[in-house]
Short mmCIF file of C-alpha atoms in Angstrom, two decimals:
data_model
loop_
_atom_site.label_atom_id
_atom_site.label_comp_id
_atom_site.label_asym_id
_atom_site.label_seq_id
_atom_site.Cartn_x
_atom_site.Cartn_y
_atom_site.Cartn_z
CA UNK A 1 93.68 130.37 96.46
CA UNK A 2 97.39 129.30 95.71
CA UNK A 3 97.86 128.94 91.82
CA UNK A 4 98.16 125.24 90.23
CA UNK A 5 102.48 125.07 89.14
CA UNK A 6 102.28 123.43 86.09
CA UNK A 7 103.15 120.04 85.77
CA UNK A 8 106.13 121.11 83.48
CA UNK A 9 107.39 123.80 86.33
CA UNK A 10 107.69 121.38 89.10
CA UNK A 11 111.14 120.29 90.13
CA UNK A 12 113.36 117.39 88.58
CA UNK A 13 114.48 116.08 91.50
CA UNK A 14 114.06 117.68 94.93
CA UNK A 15 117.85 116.41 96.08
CA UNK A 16 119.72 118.74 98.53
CA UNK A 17 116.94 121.68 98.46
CA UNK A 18 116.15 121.77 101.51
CA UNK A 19 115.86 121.57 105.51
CA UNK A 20 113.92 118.71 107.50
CA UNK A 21 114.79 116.73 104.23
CA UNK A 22 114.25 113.35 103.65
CA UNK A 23 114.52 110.81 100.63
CA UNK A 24 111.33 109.12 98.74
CA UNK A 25 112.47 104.90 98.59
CA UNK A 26 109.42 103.89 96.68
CA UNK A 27 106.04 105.50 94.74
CA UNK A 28 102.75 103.45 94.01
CA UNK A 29 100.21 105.12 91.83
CA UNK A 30 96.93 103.01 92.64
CA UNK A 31 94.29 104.92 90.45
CA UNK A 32 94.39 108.38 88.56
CA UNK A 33 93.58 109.81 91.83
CA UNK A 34 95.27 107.86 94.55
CA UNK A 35 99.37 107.51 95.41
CA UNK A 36 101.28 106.44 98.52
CA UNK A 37 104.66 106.03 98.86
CA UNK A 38 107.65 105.71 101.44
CA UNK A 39 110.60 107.68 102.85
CA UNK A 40 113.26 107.65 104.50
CA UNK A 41 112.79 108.05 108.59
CA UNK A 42 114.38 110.60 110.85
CA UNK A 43 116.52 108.46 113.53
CA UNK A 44 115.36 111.06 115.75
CA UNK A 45 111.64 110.69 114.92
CA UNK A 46 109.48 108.76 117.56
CA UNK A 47 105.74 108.78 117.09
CA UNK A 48 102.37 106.66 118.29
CA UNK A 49 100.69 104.85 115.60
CA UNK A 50 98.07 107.17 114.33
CA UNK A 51 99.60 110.33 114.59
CA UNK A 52 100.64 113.33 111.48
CA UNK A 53 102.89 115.20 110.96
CA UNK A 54 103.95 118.03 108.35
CA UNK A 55 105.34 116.87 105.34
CA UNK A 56 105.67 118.98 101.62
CA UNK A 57 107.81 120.41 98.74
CA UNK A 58 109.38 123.96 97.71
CA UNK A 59 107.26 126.04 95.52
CA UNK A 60 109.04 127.92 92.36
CA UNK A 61 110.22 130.51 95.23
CA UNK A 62 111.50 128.13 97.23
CA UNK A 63 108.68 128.57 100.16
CA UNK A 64 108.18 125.41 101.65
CA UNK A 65 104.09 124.23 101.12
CA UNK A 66 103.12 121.88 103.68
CA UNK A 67 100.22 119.98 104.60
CA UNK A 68 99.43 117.82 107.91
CA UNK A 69 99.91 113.70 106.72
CA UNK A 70 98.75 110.93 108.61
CA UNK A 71 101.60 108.79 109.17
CA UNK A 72 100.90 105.16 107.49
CA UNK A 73 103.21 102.94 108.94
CA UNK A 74 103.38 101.58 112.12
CA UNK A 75 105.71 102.87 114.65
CA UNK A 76 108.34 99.89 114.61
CA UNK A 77 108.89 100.55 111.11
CA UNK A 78 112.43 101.95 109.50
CA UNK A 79 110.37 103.89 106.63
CA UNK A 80 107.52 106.22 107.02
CA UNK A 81 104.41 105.60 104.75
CA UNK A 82 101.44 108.31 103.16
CA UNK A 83 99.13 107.80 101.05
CA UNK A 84 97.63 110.67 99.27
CA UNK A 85 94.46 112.02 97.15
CA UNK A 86 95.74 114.07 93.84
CA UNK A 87 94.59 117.51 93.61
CA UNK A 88 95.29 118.33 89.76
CA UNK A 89 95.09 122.49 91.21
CA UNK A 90 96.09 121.77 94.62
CA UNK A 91 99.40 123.57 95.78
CA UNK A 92 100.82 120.85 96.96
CA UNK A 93 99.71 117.31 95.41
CA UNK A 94 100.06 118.87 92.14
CA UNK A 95 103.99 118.75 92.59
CA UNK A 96 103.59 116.08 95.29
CA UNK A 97 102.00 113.24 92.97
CA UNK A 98 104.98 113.48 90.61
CA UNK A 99 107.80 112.41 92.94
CA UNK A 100 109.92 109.88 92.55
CA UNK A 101 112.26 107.03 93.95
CA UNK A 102 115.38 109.53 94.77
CA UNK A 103 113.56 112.44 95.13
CA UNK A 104 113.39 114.46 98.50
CA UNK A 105 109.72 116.13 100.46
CA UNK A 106 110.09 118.63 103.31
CA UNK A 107 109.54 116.15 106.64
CA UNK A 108 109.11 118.26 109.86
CA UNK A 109 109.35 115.30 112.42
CA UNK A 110 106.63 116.76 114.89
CA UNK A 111 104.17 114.00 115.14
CA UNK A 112 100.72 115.18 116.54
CA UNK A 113 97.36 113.80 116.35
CA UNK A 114 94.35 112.83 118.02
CA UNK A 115 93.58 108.99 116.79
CA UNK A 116 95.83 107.09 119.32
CA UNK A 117 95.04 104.02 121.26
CA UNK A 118 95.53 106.42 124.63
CA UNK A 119 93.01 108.98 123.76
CA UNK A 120 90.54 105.61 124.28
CA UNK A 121 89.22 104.05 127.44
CA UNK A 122 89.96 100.25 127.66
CA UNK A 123 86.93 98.43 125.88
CA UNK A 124 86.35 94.98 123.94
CA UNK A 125 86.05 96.03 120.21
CA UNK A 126 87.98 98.82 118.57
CA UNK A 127 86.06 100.39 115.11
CA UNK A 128 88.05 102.31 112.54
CA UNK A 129 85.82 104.28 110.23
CA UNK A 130 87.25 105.70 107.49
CA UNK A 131 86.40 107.35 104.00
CA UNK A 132 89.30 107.56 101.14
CA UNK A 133 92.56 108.49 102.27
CA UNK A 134 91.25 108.73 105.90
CA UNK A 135 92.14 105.25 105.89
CA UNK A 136 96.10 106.07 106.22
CA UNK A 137 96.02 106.75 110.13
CA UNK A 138 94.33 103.26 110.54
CA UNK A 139 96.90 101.68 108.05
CA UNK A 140 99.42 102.43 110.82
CA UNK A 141 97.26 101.16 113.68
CA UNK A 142 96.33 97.95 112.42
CA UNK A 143 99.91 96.97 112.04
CA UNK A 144 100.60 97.73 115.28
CA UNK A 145 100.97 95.19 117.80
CA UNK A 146 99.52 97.04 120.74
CA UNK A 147 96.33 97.21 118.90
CA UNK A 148 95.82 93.68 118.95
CA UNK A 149 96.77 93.82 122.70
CA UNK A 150 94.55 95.99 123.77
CA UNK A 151 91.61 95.23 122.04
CA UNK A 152 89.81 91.66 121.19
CA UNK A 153 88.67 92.68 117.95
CA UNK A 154 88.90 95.41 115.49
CA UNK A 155 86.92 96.21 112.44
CA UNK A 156 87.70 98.36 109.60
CA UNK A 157 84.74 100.65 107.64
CA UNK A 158 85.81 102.27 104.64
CA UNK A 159 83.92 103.86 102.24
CA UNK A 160 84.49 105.43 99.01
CA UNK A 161 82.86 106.51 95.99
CA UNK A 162 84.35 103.88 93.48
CA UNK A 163 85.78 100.23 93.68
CA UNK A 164 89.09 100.81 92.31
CA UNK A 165 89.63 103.00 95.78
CA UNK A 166 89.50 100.28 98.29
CA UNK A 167 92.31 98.09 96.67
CA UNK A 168 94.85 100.22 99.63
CA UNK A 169 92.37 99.03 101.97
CA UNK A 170 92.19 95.44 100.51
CA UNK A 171 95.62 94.81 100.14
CA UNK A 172 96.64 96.21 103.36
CA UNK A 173 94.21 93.83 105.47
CA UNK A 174 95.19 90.77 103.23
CA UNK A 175 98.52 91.70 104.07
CA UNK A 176 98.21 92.32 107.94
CA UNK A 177 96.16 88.80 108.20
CA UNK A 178 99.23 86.93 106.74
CA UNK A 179 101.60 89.06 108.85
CA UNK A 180 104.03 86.80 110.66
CA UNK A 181 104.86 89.25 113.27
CA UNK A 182 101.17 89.46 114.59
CA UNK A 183 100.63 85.78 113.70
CA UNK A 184 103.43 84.89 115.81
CA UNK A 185 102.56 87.11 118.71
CA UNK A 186 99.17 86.20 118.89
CA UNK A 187 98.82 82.99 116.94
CA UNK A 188 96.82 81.40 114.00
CA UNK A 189 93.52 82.43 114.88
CA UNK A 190 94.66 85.94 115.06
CA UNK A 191 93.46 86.83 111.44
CA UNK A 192 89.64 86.20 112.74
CA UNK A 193 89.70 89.11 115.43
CA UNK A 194 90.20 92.06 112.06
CA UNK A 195 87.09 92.33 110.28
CA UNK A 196 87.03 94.26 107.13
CA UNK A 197 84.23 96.00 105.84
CA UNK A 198 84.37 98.18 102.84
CA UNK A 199 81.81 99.76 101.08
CA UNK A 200 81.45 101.72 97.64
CA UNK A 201 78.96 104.43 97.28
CA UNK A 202 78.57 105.57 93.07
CA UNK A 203 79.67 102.00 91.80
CA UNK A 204 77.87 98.22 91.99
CA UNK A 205 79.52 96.34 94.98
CA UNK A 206 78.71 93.48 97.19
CA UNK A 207 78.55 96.01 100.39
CA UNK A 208 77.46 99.51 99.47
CA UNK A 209 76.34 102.92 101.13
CA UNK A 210 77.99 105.48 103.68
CA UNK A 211 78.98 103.97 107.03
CA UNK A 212 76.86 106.24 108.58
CA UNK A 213 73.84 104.95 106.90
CA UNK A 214 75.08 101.49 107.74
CA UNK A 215 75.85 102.12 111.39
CA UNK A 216 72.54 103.26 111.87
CA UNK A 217 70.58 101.17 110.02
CA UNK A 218 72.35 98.38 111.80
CA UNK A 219 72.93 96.61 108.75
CA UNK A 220 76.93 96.38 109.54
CA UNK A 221 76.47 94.46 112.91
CA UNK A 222 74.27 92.03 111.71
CA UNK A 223 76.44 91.24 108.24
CA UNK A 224 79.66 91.37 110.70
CA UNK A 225 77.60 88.89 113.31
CA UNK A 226 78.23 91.51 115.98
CA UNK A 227 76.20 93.58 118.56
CA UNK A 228 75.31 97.20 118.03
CA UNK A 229 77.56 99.23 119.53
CA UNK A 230 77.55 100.16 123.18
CA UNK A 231 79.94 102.36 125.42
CA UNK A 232 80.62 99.58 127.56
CA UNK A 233 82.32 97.53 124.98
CA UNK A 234 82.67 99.54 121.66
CA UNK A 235 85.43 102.15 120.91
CA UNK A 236 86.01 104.10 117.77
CA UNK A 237 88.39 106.43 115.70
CA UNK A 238 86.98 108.36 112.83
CA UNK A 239 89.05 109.83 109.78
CA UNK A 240 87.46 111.84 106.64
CA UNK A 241 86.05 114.67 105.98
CA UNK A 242 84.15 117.25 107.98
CA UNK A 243 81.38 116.07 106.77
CA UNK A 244 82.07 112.59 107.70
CA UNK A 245 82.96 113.70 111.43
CA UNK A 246 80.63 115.93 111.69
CA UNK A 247 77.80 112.78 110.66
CA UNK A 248 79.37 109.73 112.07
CA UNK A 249 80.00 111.39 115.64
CA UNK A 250 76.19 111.91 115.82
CA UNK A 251 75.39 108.24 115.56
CA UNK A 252 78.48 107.36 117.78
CA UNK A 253 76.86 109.95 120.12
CA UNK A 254 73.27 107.80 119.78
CA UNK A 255 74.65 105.04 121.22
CA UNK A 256 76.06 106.53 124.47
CA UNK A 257 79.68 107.01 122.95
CA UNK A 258 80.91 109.98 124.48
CA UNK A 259 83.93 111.64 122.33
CA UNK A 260 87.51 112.01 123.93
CA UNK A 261 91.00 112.97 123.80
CA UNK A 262 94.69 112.78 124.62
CA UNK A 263 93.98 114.47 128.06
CA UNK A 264 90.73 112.83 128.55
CA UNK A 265 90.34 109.28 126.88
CA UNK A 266 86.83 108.34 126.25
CA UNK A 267 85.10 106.13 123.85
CA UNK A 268 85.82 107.72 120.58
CA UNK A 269 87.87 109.89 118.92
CA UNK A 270 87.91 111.85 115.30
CA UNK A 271 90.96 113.36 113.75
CA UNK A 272 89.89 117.22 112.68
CA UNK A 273 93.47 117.58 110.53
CA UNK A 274 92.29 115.24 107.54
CA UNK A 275 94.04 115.94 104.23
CA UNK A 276 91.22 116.47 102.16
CA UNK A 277 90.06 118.18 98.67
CA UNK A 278 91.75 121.23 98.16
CA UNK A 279 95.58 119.84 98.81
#
């Protein structure tokens, strides 16, 4: 296990350290436990909404650490967007969650992943289940045109243990609904086809549980006013932990969703390179 660098160790300012470098713009610390924040964007970097790539810091030997981030922004944008868990021993969010506007993180533009819109078949309603930060590949998704193109409605799950953790979620649909870019393209009733559904799990909320439990109690189609899934219509992306995968593909599975890939698209996918605990 890599040893915690004390908070007083880690680095000033990252500036001119380093390779594959590029600069933070902006920092938002939404709970004790929760950051995301924005850099600068290769001009050589082209990715697919959805997709990770490598991003980190130097440790006190100069050694790069690096961990696989989902990208949170969508593809058309001039910044690229994480959001991140803090891991008070992890080796890299220890130093990571103390960055700054100015500041520089490793960036090796490689973008990879499995939750893209062309690892799915064509289908009617596109599901994003997420839990915590597994939210950040979606982020990038729903503010994607080609989403809304391909797909008559889509509906976010996300789950976490306490309230204060869905406000990214919250204020990332309220802000995609009011978009003028995707109200433009696809006009006023276009903030009716996202549905949001958030849940809490160790705190008192109007919608609680795991989305497993509510997928397969059925309790999320009938509060959403929509059929159960089926593979005819329904397609899904899942993002958490492996415990979360390992659980939600089973009840994709019992309703005839069979799980794909970039090679061979089917009607869900799950991304296996999560940043979880441990970072």
């Amino acid at each position: 296990m890599t040893l915690d660098i004390p908070v007083a160790d880690a680095p000033k300012s990252t500036a001119n350290l380093m390779p594959d470098a590029q600069t933070v713009t902006s920092v938002r610390h939404w709970t004790d436990t929760l950051f995301s924040f924005r850099v600068t964007r290769p001009p050589s970097l082209r990715f697919r909404s959805g997709e990770f790539v490598m991003i980190g810091l130097p440790d006190e030997r100069g050694k790069p650490i690096l961990r696989a981030y989902s990208i949170a922004s969508p593809n058309w944008d001039d910044e690229l967007e994480f959001y991140s868990i803090k891991v008070p021993d992890g080796p890299l969010t220890s130093r990571l969650q103390h960055i700054k506007p100015g500041d520089q993180i490793i960036l090796r533009p490689k973008p990879v992943g499995t939750l893209v819109l062309d690892a799915l078949l064509p289908g009617k309603r596109l599901w994003f289940l997420a839990t915590g930060t597994g939210i950040a590949p979606f982020a990038s998704l729903l503010r994607d045109p080609e989403t809304y193109e391909r797909y008559e409605q889509v509906i976010l799950m996300h789950t976490c243990r306490k309230v204060a953790e869905l406000e990214y979620g919250r204020e990332l649909v309220e802000g995609i609904k009011d978009d003028p870019l995707l109200t433009e393209i696809y006009g006023d009733s276009f903030a009716s086809r996202l549905l949001y559904y958030p849940t809490a799990t160790r705190e008192e909320y109007p919608r609680r549980g795991r989305i497993t439990d509510n997928l397969a109690s059925g309790k999320v189609f009938a509060d959403l006013g929509l059929p159960p899934m089926n593979p005819a219509e329904d397609r899904a992306m899942v993002c958490g932990s492996m415990a979360l995968n390992i659980d939600v593909t089973k009840v994709l599975e019992g309703f005839g969703l069979r799980e794909g890939a970039n090679s061979d698209p089917k009607e869900f996918v799950v991304e296996k390179a999560f940043v979880g605990d441990g970072i």
